[in-house]
Tab-separated table of C-alpha atoms and ligand atoms in Angstrom:
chain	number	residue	atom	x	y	z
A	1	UNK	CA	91.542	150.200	145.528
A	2	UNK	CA	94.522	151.219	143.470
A	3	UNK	CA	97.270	150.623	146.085
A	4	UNK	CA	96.163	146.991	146.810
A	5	UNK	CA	95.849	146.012	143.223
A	6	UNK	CA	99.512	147.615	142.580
A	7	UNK	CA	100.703	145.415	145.543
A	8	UNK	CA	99.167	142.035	144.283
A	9	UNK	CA	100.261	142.967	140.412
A	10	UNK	CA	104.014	143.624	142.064
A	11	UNK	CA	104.160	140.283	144.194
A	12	UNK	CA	102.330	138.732	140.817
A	13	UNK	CA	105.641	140.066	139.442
A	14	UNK	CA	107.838	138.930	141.923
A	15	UNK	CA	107.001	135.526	142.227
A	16	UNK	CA	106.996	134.530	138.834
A	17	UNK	CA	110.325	135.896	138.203
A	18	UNK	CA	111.478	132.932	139.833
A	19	UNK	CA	109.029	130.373	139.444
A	20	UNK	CA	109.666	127.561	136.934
A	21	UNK	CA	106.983	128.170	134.371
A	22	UNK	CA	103.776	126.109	134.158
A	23	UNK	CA	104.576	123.024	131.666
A	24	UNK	CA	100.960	121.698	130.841
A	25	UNK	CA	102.389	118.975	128.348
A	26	UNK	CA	105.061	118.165	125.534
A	27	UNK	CA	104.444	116.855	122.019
A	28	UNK	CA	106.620	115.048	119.757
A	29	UNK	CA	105.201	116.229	116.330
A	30	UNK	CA	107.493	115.222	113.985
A	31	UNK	CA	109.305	112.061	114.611
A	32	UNK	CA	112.115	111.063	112.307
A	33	UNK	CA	114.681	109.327	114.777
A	34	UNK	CA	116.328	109.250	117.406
A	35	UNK	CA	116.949	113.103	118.201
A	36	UNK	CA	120.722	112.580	118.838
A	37	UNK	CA	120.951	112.417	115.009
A	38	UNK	CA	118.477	114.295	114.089
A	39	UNK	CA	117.772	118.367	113.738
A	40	UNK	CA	115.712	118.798	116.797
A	41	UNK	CA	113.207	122.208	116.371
A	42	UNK	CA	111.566	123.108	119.645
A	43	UNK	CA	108.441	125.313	119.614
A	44	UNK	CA	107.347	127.254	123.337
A	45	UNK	CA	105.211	129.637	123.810
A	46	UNK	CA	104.844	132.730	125.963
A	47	UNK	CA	101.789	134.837	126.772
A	48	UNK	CA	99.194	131.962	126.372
A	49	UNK	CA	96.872	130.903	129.371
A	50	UNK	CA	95.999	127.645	129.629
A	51	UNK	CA	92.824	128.060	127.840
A	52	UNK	CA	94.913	129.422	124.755
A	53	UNK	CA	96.503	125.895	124.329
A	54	UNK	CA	94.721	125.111	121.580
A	55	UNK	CA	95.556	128.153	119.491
A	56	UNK	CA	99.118	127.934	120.181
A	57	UNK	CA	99.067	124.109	118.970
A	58	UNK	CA	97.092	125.654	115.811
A	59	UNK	CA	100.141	128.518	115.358
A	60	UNK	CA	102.681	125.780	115.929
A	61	UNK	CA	100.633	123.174	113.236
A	62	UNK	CA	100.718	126.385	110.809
A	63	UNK	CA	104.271	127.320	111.374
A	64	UNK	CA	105.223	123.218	110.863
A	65	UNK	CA	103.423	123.054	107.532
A	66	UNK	CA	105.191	125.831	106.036
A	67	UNK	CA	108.292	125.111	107.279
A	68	UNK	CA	108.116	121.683	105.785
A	69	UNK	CA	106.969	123.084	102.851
A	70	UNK	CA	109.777	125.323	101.941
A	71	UNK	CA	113.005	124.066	100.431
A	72	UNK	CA	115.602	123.222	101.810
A	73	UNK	CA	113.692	121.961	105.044
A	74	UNK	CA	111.284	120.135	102.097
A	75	UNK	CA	114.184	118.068	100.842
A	76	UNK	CA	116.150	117.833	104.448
A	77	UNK	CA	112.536	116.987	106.190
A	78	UNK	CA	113.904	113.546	107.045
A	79	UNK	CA	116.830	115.273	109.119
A	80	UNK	CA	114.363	117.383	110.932
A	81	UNK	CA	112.301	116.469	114.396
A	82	UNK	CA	109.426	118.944	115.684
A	83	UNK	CA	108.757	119.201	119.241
A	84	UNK	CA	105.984	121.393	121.059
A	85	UNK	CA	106.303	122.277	124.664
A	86	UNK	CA	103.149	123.840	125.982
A	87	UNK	CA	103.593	126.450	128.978
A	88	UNK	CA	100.952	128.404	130.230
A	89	UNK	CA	101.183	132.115	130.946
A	90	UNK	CA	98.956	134.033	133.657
A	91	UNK	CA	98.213	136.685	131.035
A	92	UNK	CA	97.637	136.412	127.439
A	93	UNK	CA	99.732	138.644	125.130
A	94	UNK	CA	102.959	139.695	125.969
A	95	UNK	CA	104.387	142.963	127.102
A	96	UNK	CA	104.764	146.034	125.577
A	97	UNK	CA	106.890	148.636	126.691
A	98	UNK	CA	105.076	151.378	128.330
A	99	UNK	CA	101.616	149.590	128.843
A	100	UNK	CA	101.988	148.009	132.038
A	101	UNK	CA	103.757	144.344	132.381
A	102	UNK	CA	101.964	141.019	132.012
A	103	UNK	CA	102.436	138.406	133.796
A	104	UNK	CA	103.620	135.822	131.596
A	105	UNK	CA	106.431	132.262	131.688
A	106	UNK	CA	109.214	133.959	129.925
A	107	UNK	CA	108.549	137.544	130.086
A	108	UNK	CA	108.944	138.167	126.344
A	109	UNK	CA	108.631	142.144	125.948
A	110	UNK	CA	108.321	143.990	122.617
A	111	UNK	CA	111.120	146.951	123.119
A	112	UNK	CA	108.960	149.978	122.401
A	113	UNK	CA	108.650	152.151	119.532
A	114	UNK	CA	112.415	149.942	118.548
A	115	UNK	CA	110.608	147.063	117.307
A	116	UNK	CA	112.585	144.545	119.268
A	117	UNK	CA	111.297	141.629	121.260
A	118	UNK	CA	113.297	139.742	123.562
A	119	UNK	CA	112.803	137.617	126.488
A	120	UNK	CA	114.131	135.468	129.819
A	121	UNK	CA	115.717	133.111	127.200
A	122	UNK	CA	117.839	131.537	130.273
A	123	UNK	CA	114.666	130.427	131.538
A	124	UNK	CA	113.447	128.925	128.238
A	125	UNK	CA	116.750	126.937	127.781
A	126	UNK	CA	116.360	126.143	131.674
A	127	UNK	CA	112.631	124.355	130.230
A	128	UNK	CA	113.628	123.426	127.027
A	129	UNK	CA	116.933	121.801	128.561
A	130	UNK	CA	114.334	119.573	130.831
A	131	UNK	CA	111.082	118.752	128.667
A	132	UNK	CA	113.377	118.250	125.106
A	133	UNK	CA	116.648	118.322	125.621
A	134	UNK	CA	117.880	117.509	122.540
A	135	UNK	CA	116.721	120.804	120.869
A	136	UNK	CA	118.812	122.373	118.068
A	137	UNK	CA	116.931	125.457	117.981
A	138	UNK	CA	114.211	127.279	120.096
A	139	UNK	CA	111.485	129.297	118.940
A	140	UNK	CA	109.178	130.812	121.565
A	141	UNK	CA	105.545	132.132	119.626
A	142	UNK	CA	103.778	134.796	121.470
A	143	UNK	CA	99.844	135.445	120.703
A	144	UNK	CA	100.917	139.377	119.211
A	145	UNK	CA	100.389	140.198	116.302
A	146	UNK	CA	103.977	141.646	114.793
A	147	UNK	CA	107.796	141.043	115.536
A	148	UNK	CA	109.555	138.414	115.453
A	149	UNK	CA	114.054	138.179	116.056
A	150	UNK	CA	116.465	135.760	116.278
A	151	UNK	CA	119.080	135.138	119.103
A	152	UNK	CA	121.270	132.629	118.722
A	153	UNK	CA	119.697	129.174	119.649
A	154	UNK	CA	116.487	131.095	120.449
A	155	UNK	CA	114.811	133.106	118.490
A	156	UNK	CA	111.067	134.683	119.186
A	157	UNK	CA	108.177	135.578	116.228
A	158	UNK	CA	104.646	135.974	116.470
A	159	UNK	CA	102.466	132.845	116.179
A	160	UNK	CA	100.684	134.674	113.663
A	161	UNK	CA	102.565	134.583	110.676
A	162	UNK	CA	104.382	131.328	109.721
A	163	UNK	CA	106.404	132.992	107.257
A	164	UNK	CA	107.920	135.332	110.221
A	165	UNK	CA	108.809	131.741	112.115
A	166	UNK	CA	110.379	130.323	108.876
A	167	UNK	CA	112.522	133.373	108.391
A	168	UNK	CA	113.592	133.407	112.073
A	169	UNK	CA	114.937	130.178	111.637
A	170	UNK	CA	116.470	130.997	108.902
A	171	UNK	CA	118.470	133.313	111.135
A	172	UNK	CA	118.657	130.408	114.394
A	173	UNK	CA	119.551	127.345	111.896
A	174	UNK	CA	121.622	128.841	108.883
A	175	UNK	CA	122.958	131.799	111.116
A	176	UNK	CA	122.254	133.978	107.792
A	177	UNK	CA	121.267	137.704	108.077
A	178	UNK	CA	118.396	140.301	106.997
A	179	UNK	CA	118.315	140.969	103.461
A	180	UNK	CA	116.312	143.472	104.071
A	181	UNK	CA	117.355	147.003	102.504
A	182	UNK	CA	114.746	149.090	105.168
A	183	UNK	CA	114.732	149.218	108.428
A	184	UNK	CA	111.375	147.922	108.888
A	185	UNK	CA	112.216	145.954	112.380
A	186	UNK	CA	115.070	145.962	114.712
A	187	UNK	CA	117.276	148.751	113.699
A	188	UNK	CA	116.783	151.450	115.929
A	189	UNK	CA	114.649	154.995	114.375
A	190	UNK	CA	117.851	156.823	115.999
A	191	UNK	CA	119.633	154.787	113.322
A	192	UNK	CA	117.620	155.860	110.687
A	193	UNK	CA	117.610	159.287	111.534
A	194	UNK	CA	121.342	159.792	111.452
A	195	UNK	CA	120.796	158.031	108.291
A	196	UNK	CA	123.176	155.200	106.933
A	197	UNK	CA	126.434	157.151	107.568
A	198	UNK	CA	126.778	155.938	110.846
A	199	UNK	CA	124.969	153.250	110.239
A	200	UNK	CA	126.716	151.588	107.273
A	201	UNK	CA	129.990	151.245	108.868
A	202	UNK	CA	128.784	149.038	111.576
A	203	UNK	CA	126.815	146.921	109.696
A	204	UNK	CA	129.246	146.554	106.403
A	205	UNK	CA	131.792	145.366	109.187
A	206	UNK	CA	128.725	143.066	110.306
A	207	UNK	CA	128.303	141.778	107.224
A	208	UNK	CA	131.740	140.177	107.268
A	209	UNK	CA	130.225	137.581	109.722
A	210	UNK	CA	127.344	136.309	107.329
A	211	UNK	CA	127.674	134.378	104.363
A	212	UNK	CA	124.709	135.825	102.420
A	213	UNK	CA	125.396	139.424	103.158
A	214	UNK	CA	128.728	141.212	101.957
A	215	UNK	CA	130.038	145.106	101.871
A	216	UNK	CA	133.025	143.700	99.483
A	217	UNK	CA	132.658	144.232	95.730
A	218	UNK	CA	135.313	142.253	94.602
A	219	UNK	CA	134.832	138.730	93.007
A	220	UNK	CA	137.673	136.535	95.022
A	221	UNK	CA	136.116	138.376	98.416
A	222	UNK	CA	132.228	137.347	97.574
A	223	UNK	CA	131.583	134.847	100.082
A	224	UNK	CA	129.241	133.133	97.517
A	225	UNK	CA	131.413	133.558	94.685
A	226	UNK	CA	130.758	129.980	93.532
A	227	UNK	CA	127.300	130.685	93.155
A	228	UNK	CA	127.905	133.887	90.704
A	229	UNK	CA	128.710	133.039	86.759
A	230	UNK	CA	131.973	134.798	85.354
A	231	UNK	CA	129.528	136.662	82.809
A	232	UNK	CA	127.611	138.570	85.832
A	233	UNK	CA	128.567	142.284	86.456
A	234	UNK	CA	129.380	142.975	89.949
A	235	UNK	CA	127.223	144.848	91.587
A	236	UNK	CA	124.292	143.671	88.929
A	237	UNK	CA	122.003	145.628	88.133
A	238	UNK	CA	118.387	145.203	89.908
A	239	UNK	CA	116.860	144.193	86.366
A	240	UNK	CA	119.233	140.875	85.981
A	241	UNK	CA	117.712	138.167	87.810
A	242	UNK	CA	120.238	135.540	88.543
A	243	UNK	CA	122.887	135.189	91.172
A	244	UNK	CA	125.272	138.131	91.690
A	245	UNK	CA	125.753	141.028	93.791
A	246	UNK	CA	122.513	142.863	94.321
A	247	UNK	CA	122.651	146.183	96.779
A	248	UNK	CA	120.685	146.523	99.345
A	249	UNK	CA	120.762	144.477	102.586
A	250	UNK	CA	121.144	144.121	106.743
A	251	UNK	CA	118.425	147.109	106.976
A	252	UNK	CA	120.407	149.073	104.307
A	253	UNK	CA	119.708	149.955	100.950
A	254	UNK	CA	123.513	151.193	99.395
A	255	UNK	CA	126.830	149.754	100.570
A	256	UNK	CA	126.209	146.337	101.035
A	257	UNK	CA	125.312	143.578	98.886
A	258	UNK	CA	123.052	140.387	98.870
A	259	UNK	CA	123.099	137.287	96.460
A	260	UNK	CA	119.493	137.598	94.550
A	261	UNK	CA	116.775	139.803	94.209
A	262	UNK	CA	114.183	138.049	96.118
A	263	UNK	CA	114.842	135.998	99.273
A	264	UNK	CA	112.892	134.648	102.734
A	265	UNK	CA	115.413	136.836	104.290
A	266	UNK	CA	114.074	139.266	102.740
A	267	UNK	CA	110.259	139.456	102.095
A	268	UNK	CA	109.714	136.755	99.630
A	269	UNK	CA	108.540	133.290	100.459
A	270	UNK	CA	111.894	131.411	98.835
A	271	UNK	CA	115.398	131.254	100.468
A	272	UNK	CA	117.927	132.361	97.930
A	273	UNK	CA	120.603	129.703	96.527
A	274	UNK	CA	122.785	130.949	99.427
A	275	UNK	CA	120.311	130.897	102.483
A	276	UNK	CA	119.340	127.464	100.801
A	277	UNK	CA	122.963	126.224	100.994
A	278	UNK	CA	123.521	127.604	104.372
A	279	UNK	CA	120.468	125.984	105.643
A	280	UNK	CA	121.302	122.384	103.876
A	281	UNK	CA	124.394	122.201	105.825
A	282	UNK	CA	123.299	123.581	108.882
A	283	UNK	CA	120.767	120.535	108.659
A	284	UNK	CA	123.679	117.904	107.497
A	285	UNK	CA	126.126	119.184	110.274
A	286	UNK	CA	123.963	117.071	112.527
A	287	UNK	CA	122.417	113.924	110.976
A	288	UNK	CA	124.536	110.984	110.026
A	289	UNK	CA	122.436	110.256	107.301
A	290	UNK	CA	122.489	105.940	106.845
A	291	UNK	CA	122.316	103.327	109.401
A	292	UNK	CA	124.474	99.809	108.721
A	293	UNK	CA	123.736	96.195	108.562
A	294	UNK	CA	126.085	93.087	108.990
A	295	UNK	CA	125.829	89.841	108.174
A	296	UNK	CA	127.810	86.701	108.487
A	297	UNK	CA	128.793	85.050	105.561
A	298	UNK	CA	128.180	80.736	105.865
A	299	UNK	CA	132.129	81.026	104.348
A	300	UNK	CA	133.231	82.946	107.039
A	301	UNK	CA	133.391	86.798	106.960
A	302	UNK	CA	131.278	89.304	107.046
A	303	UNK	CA	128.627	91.406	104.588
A	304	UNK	CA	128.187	95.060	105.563
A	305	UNK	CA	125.805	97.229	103.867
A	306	UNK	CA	123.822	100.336	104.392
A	307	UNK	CA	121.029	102.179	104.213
A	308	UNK	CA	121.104	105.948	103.318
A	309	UNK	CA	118.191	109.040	104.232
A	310	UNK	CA	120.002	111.600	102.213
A	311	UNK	CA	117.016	112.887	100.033
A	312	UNK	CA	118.720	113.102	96.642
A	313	UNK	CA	122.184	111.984	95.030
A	314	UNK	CA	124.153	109.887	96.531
A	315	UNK	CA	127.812	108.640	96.259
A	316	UNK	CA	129.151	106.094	98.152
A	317	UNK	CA	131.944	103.983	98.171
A	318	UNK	CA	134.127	101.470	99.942
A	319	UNK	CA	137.699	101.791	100.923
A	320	UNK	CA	140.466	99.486	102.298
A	321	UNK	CA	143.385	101.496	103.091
A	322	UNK	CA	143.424	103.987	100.315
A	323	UNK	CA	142.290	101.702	97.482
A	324	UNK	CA	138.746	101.708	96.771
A	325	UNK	CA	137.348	98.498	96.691
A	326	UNK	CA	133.517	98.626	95.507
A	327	UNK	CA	130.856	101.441	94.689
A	328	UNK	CA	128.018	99.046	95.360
A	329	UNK	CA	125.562	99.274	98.548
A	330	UNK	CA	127.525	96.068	100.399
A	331	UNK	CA	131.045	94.820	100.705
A	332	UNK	CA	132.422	91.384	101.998
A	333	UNK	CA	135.148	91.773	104.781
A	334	UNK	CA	137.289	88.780	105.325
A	335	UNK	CA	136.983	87.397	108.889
A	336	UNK	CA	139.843	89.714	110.128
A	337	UNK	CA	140.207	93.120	108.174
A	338	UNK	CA	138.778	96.164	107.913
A	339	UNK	CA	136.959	98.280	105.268
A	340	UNK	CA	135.955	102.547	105.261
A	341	UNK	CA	132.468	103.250	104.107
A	342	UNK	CA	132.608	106.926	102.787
A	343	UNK	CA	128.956	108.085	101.687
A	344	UNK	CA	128.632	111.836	100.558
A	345	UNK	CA	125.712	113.785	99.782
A	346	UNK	CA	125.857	115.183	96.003
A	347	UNK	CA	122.961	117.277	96.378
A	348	UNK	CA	122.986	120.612	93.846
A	349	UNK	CA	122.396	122.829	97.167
A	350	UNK	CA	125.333	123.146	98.126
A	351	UNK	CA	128.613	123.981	95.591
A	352	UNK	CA	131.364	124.755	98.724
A	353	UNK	CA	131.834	122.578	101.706
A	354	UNK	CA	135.270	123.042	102.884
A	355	UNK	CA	134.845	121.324	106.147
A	356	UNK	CA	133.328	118.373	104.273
A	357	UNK	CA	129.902	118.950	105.979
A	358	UNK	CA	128.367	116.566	103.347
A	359	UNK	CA	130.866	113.548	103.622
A	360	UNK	CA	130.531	111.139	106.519
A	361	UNK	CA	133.175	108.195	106.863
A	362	UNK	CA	133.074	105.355	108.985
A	363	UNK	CA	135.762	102.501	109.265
A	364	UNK	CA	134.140	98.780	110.006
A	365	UNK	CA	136.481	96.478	111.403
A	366	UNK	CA	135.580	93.053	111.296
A	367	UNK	CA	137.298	90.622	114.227
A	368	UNK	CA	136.038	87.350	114.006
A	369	UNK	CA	132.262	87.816	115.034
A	370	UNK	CA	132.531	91.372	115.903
A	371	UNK	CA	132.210	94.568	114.064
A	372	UNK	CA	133.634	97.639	115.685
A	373	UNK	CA	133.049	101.001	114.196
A	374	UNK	CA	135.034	104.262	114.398
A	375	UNK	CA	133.250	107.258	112.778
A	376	UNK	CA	135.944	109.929	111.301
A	377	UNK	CA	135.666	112.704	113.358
A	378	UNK	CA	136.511	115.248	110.079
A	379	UNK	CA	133.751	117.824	110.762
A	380	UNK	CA	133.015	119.952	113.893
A	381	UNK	CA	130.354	118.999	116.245
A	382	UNK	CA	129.491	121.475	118.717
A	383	UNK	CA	125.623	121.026	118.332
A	384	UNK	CA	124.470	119.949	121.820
A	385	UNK	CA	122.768	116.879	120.159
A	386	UNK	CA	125.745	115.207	118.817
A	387	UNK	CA	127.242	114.202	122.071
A	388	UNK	CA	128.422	110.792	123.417
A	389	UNK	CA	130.178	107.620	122.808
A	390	UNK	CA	131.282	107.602	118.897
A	391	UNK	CA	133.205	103.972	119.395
A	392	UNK	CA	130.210	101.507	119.593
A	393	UNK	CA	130.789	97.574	119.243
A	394	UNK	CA	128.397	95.371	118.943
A	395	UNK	CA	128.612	91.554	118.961
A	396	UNK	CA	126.631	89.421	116.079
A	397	UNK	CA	123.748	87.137	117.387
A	398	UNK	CA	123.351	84.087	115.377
A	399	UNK	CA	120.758	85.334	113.252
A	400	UNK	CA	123.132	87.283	111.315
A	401	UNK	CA	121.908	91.106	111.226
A	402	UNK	CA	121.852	93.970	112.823
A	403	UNK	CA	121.185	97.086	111.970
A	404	UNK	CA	122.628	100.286	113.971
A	405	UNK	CA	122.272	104.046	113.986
A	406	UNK	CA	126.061	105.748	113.517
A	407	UNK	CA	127.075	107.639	116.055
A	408	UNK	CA	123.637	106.609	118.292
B	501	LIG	ZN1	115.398	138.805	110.291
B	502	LIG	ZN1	119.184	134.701	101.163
């Protein structure tokens, strides 16, 4: 009996190496805009049969709520579309290392007694690419009860704990690290054992890649420096809760330093002031945050105004040339001329943008009954969503408005 079971398991294997995984449906459940300006979140999920559907859509539902709960995805929620694809596995669970392998879409394996999970995130990407494929970031659930890490644009955590989802994205959206100061998950027990003096020099030289973790003591080399008031000691001492240089982080507890005591990156349900930031412009990087109306003017011209979805502050102004000519919602263009609209996002999240994340600029120029529009191009985009044809012109019907989406 053995042999023959083996056999069908292994061919069970085999084929669904290379089978497209089963998509039973997709969901759209949080709409906001069109996704091309918007922060697209996709949820999949691996090691759910088709008759675990509806648990997965309650994990997903749970992990949605909290996430839109917690700041700054509370504030930012307007920037922010959710998207649920559901895939059904043969098995339910997910492998573990040493207990023989299920048969499941993406093959997401928990790494032994290391604590990792990972998964065929090619395939995922291959799905995700044709059910949503205007995803910012992936997260694939799995039914398990523990685990949950971050890989990039993908990043895997148990459907059981929202808060495990939340912090993963932290990792996938903001690209912040563990605050941790134990090695609870992920760093491997041989690690531990030889105990942080092997480990501290690789992950102090990590911690030069993150913004919210640092092995550097001095003031000028804090990456959050602008956060920290002059009065702070550095390090500060565990007992001083404000923003400074607290020690203990990436899975370590001396040597390297985090901005507060308590953090989502950590094991508290808040991001800290610098996750936060991180986060906000993570989210602002892809939204254009107004859409623009024109009207003809019975005297000949034109009125352009617009309409802003930045949650909080906003400034805005008009420019011709260099000058500015108005701080109101609307300017008049003369029949031939043009005019820069320049609307930045004062929110108290974020005190350093150097690459202007927060400032969008658009020129309008106004030829007789066309406007064309040429978005300034001052930021990076290398987010798959923001793709396409940023010169749009559009001719004026004789009604007088329209309204358009910059870039759509
Ligand atoms: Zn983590
Ligand atoms: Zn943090």
């Amino acid at each position: 009996m053995r042999l023959p079971l083996l056999l069908v398991s292994l061919l069970a294997l085999g084929t669904s190496a290379f089978a497209a995984p089963q998509v039973l449906g997709t969901k759209t459940l949080v709409d906001h805009g069109d996704p091309s300006n918007r922060y697209d979140v996709v949820f999949v999920g691996d090691g759910y049969r088709a008759a675990d559907r509806a648990r997965f859509e309650r994990q997903v539902a749970r992990a949605v709520e909290l996430l839109k709960s917690t700041s700054p995805f509370k504030e930012y929620w307007g920037y922010v579309n959710v998207h649920r694809i559901d895939v059904a596995s043969s098995d339910y669970g997910v492998t573990q290392k040493g207990q023989g392998k299920r048969n499941t879409a993406f093959d997401v394996t928990y790494g032994g007694s290391l604590r990792y999970v990972n998964g065929d995130r090619e395939a995922i990407q291959r799905t995700v690419a044709r059910h949503a494929p205007d995803a910012d970031a992936i997260v694939c659930l799995f039914p398990d009860l523990w685990g949950g890490v971050s890989y990039g644009e993908v990043c895997f955590a148990s459907g059981e704990y929202p808060r495990t989802i939340v912090h993963e994205l932290g990792h996938t959206i903001g690209r912040v690290a563990d605050e941790y100061d134990s090695a609870e998950i992920k760093v491997p027990q041989a690690l531990l054992v030889l105990g942080e003096l092997l480990g501290r020099p690789i992950l102090c030289a990590m911690g030069w890649r993150f913004r919210n973790v640092t092995s550097r003591t001095q003031r000028s080399a804090i990456p959050w420096r602008h956060w920290i008031s002059p009065s702070t000691p550095l390090p500060t001492h565990p007992s001083l809760d404000r923003v400074g240089l607290h020690e203990g982080a990436l899975h370590l507890k001396h040597g390297i330093y985090r901005p507060e005591q308590t953090c989502l990156m950590r094991r508290e349900n808040a991001f800290c002031v610098v996750c936060r930031e991180e986060l906000t412009l993570a989210l602002s990087a892809k939204v254009v945050p107004y859409s623009w109306t024109a009207r003809r003017l019975s005297g000949g011209g034109m009125s352009l105004g617009f309409k802003t979805i930045v949650p909080g502050r906003v400034t805005a102004r008009w420019f011709s040339g260099e000058a500015p000519v108005a701080a109101t919602p609307s300017v008049r263009v003369l029949a031939n001329g043009s005019v820069r609209l320049e609307v930045a996002d004062a929110t108290p999240f974020v005190r350093s943008d150097p690459q202007r994340t927060l400032v969008h600029s658009c020129t309008f120029t106004v030829e007789g009954a066309k406007v064309s529009t040429r978005t300034d191009l001052h930021r990076q985009f290398g987010q798959p969503g923001l793709r396409g044809d940023w010169r749009r012109h559009f001719l004026l019907g004789d009604a007088g408005g329209i309204t358009a989406h910059l870039p759509n």
